[in-house]
Short mmCIF file of C-alpha atoms and ligand atoms in Angstrom, two decimals:
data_model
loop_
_atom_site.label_atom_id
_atom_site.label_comp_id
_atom_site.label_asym_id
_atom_site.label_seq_id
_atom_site.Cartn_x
_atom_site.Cartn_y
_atom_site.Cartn_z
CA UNK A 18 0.00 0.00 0.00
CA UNK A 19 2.74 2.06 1.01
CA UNK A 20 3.90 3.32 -2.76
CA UNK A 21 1.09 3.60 -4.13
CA UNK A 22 0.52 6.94 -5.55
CA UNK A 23 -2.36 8.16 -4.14
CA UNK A 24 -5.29 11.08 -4.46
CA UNK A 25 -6.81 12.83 -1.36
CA UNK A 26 -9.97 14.60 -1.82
CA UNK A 27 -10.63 17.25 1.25
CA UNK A 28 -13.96 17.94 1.24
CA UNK A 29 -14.10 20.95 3.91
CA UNK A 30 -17.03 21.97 5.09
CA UNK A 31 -18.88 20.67 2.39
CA UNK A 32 -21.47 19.71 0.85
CA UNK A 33 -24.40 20.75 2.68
CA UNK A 34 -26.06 17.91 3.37
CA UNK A 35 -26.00 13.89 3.89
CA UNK A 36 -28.03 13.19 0.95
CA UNK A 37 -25.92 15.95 -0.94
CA UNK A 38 -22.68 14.00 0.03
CA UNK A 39 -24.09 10.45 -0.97
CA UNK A 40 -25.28 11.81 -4.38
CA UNK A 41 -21.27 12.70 -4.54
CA UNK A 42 -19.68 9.95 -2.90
CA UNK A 43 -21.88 7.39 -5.31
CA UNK A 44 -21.21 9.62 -9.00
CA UNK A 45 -17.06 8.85 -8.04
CA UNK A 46 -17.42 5.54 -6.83
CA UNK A 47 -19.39 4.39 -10.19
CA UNK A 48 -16.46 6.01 -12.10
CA UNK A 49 -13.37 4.37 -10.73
CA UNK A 50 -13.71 0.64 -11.37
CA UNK A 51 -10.96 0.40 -13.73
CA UNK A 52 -8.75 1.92 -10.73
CA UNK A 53 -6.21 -0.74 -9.62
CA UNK A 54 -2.79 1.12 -9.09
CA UNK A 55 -4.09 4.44 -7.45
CA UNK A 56 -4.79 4.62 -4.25
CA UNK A 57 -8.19 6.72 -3.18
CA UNK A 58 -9.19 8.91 -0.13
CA UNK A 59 -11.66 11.06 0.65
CA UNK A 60 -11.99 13.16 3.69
CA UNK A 61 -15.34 14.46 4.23
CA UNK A 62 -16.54 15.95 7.33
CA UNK A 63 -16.81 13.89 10.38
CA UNK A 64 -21.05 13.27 10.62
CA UNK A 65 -20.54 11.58 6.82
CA UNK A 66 -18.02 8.92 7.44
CA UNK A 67 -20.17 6.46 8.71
CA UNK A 68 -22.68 6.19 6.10
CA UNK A 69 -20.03 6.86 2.98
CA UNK A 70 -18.02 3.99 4.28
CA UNK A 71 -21.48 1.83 3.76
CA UNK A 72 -21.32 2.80 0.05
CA UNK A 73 -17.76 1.58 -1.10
CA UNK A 74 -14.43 0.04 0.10
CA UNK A 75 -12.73 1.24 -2.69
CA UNK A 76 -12.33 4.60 -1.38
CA UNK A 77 -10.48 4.77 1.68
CA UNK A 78 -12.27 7.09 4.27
CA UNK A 79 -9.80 10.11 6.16
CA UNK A 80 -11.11 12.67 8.13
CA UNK A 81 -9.93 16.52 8.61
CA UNK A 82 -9.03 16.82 12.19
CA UNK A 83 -8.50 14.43 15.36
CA UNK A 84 -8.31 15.36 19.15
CA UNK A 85 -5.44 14.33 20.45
CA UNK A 86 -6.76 12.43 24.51
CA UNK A 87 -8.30 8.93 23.92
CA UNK A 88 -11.82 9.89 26.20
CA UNK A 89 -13.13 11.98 28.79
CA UNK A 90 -14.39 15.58 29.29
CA UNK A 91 -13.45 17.35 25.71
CA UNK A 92 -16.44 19.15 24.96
CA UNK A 93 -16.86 19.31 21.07
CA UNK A 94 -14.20 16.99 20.43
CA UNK A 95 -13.87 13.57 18.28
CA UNK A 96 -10.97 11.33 19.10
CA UNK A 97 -8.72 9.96 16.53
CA UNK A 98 -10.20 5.77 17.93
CA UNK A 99 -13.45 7.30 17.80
CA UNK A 100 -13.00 7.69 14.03
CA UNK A 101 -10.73 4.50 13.04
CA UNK A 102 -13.49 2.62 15.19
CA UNK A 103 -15.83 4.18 12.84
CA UNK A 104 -14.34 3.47 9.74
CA UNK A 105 -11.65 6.21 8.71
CA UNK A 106 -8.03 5.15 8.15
CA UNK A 107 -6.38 8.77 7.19
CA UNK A 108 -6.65 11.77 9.11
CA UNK A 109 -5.74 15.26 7.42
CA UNK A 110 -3.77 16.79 10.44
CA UNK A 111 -2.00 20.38 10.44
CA UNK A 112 -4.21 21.90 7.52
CA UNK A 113 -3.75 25.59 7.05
CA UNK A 114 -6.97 26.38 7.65
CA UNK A 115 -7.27 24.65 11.07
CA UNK A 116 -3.84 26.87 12.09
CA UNK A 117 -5.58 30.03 11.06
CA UNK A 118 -8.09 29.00 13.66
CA UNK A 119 -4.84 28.93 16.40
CA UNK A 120 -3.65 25.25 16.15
CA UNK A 121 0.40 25.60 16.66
CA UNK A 122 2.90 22.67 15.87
CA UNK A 123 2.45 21.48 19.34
CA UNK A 124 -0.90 20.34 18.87
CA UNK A 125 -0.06 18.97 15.70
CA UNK A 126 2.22 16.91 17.30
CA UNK A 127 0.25 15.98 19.75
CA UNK A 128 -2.34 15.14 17.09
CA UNK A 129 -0.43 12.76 14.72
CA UNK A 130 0.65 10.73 18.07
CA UNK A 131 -2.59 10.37 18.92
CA UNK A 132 -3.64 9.22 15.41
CA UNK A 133 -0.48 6.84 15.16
CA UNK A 134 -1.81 5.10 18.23
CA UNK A 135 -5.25 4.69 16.99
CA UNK A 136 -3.80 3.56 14.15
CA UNK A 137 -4.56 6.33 11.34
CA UNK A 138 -2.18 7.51 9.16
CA UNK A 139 -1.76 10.94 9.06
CA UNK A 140 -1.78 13.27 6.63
CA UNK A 141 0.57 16.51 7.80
CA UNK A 142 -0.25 19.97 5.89
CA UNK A 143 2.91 22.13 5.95
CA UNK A 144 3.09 25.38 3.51
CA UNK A 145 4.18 28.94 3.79
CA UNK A 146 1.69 32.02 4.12
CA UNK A 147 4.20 33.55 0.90
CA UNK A 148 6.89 33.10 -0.85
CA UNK A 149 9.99 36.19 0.06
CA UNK A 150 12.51 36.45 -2.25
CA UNK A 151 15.27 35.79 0.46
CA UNK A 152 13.79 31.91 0.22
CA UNK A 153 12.61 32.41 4.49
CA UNK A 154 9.86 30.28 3.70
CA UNK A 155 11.90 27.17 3.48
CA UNK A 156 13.16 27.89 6.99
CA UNK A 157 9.20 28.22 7.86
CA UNK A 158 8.44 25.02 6.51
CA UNK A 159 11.32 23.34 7.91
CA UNK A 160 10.89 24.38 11.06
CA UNK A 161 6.65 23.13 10.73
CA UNK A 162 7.95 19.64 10.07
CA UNK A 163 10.50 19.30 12.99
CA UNK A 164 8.05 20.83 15.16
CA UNK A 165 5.31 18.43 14.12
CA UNK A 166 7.26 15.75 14.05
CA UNK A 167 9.46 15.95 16.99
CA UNK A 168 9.15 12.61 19.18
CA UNK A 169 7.69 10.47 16.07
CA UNK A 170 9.95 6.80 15.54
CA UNK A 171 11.18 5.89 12.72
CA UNK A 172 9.20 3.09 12.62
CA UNK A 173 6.31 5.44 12.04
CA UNK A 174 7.34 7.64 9.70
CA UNK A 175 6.80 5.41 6.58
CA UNK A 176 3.19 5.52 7.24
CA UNK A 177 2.92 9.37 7.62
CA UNK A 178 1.82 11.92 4.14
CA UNK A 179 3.51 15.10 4.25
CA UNK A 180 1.44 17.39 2.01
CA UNK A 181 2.73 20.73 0.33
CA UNK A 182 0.03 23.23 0.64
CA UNK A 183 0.96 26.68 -0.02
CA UNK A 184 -1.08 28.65 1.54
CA UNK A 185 -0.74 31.09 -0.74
CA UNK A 186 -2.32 28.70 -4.28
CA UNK A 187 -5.31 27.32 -2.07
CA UNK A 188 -8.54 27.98 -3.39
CA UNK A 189 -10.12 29.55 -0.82
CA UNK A 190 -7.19 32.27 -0.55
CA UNK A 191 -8.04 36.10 -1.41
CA UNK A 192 -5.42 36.83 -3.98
CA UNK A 193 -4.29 33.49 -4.52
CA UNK A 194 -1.56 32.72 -6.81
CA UNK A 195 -1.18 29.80 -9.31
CA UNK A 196 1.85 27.06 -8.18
CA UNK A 197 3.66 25.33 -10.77
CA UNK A 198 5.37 22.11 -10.36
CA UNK A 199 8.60 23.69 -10.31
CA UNK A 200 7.61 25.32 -6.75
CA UNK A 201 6.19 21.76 -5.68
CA UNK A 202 8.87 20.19 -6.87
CA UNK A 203 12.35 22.41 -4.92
CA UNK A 204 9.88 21.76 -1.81
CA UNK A 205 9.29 18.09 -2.61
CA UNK A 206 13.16 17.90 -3.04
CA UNK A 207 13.52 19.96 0.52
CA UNK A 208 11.34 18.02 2.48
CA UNK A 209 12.89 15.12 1.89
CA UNK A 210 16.60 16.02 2.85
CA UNK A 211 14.64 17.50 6.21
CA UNK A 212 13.03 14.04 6.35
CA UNK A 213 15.86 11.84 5.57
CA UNK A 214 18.08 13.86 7.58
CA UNK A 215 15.96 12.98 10.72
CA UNK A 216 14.69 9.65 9.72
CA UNK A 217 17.17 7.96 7.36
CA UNK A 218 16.50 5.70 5.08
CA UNK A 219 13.19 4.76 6.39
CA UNK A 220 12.04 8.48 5.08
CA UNK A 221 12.46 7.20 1.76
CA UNK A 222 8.81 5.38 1.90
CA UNK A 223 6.96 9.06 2.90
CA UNK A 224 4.93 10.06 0.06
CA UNK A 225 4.71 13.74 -0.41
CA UNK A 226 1.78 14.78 -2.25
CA UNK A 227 1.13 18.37 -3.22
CA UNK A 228 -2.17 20.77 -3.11
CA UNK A 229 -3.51 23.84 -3.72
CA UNK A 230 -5.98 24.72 -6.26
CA UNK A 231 -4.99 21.36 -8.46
CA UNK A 232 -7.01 20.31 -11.32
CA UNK A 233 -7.91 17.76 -13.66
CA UNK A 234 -6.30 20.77 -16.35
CA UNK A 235 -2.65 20.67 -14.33
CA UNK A 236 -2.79 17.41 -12.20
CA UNK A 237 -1.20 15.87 -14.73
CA UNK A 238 1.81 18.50 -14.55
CA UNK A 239 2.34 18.33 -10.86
CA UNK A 240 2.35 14.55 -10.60
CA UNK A 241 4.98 14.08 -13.80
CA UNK A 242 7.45 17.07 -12.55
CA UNK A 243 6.52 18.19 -9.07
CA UNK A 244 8.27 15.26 -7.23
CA UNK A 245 5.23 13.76 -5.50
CA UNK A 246 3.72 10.97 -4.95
CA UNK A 247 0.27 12.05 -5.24
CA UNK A 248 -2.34 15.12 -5.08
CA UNK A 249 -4.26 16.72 -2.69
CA UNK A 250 -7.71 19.12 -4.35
CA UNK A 251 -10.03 20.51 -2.49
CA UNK A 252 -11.98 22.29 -4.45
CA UNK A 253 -11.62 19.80 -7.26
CA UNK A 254 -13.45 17.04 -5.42
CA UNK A 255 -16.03 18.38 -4.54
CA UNK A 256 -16.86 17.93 -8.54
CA UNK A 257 -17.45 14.14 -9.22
CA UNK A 258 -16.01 14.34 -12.58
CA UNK A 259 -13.02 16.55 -12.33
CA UNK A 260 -12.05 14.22 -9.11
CA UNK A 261 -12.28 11.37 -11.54
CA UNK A 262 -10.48 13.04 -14.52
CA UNK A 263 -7.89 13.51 -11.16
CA UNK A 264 -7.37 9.98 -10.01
CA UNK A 265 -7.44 8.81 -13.95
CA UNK A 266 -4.54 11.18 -14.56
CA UNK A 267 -2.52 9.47 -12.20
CA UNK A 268 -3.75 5.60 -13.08
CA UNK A 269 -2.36 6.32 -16.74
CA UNK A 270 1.05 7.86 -15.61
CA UNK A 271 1.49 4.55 -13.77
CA UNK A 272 1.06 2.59 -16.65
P1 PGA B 317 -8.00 23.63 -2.93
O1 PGA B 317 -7.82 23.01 -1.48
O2 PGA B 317 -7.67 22.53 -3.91
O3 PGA B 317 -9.42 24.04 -2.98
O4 PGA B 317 -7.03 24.75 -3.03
C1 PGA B 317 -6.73 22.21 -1.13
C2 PGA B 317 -6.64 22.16 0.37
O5 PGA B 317 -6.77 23.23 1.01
O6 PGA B 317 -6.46 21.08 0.94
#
């Protein structure tokens, strides 16, 4: 499972409602039969897990956020064996939009440790606000990955996704900028010195998948020269034939 190349769809806050989500989850699942060497998540928010993972085991269930204490008085708060008892197997952890709302490194550490022992594999967001012309923001991404992953065994490690997001090509940015795969791609390279560094050779297995804004128009570009493993849309899959078009792109490029 571990090399696969793989295709997260992170659904947000969205869609609306249940029946909204089924009508979704169904239109990819009849799509993706011929499927074999991709690997297929989707994250949708917590309340729809249950009932998509009644609809296919092809698609491997995440969610978008995990508490990191097992149970007990956390008002609000869904633990990471709450939601591998219930069915999910990834957890998006670290997204940028979950550290505008205040989550620091810290937690994020705390969060992927928690996941690890519930046993879902976590899917760590790193990605600069902006890019400075000094190249800071591969100190600030650096320093997001030892942070999040200080205390994690190399053991671990192999099951972990480090996804590129920068913040500054996600959809739901004002202003946003397009990426190319050359920007994914001197990251890609980056991150793994930074994880090899730490981890050794067992680093070699992380996949590092890249998002922000991708497309069925440029997926194709990012996965042949953006040095990742995989791709991460958000807005994308929330559009049952553009995720498609997505995880078909990468099927044929592993021909
Ligand atoms: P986007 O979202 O594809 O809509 O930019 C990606 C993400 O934020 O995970």
């Amino acid at each position: 499972m571990e090399n696969k190349k793989i295709i997260i769809g992170n659904w947000k806050m969205n869609p609306r409602s249940l029946k909204e989500a089924e009508k979704l989850f169904g239109a990819i699942v009849k799509n993706i039969s011929s499927i074999k060497k991709t690997e297929i998540v989707i994250c949708p928010p917590f309340l729809y897990l249950e009932k998509l993972k009644k609809i296919s085991k092809k698609i491997i269930l995440g969610a978008q956020d995990a508490f990191p204490g097992e149970v007990g008085a956390f008002t609000g708060e869904i633990s990471a064996e709450m939601l591998y008892n219930i069915g999910a197997r990834y957890v998006i952890l670290g997204h940028s939009e979950k550290r505008a709302l205040g989550e620091t490194n810290e937690m994020v550490n705390k969060k992927i440790k928690a996941s690890f022992f519930a046993g879902l594999r976590p899917i760590l967001c790193v990605g600069e606000r902006a890019r400075d012309l000094s190249h800071g923001y591969f100190n600030f991404v650096k320093i997001q990955l030892e942070e999040c992953l200080a205390g994690i065994s190399k053991n671990s490690i192999s099951k972990i996704i480090i996804a590129y997001e920068p913040i500054w090509a996600i959809s739901s940015t004002p202003d946003r900028k397009d990426a190319i795969p050359a920007d994914s791609l001197e990251m890609a390279i980056f991150i793994r010195k930074i994880l090899s560094d730490k981890f050794g050779s067992d680093a070699g297995r992380v996949r590092i998948i890249y998002g922000g804004s991708v497309n069925e128009k440029d997926a194709e570009d990012f996965l042949q020269n953006g040095g990742v493993d995989g791709l991460l849309p958000g807005k994308a899959s929330l559009d049952a034939k553009k995720f498609v078009e997505i995880i078909k792109i990468c099927e044929a490029l592993n021909q």
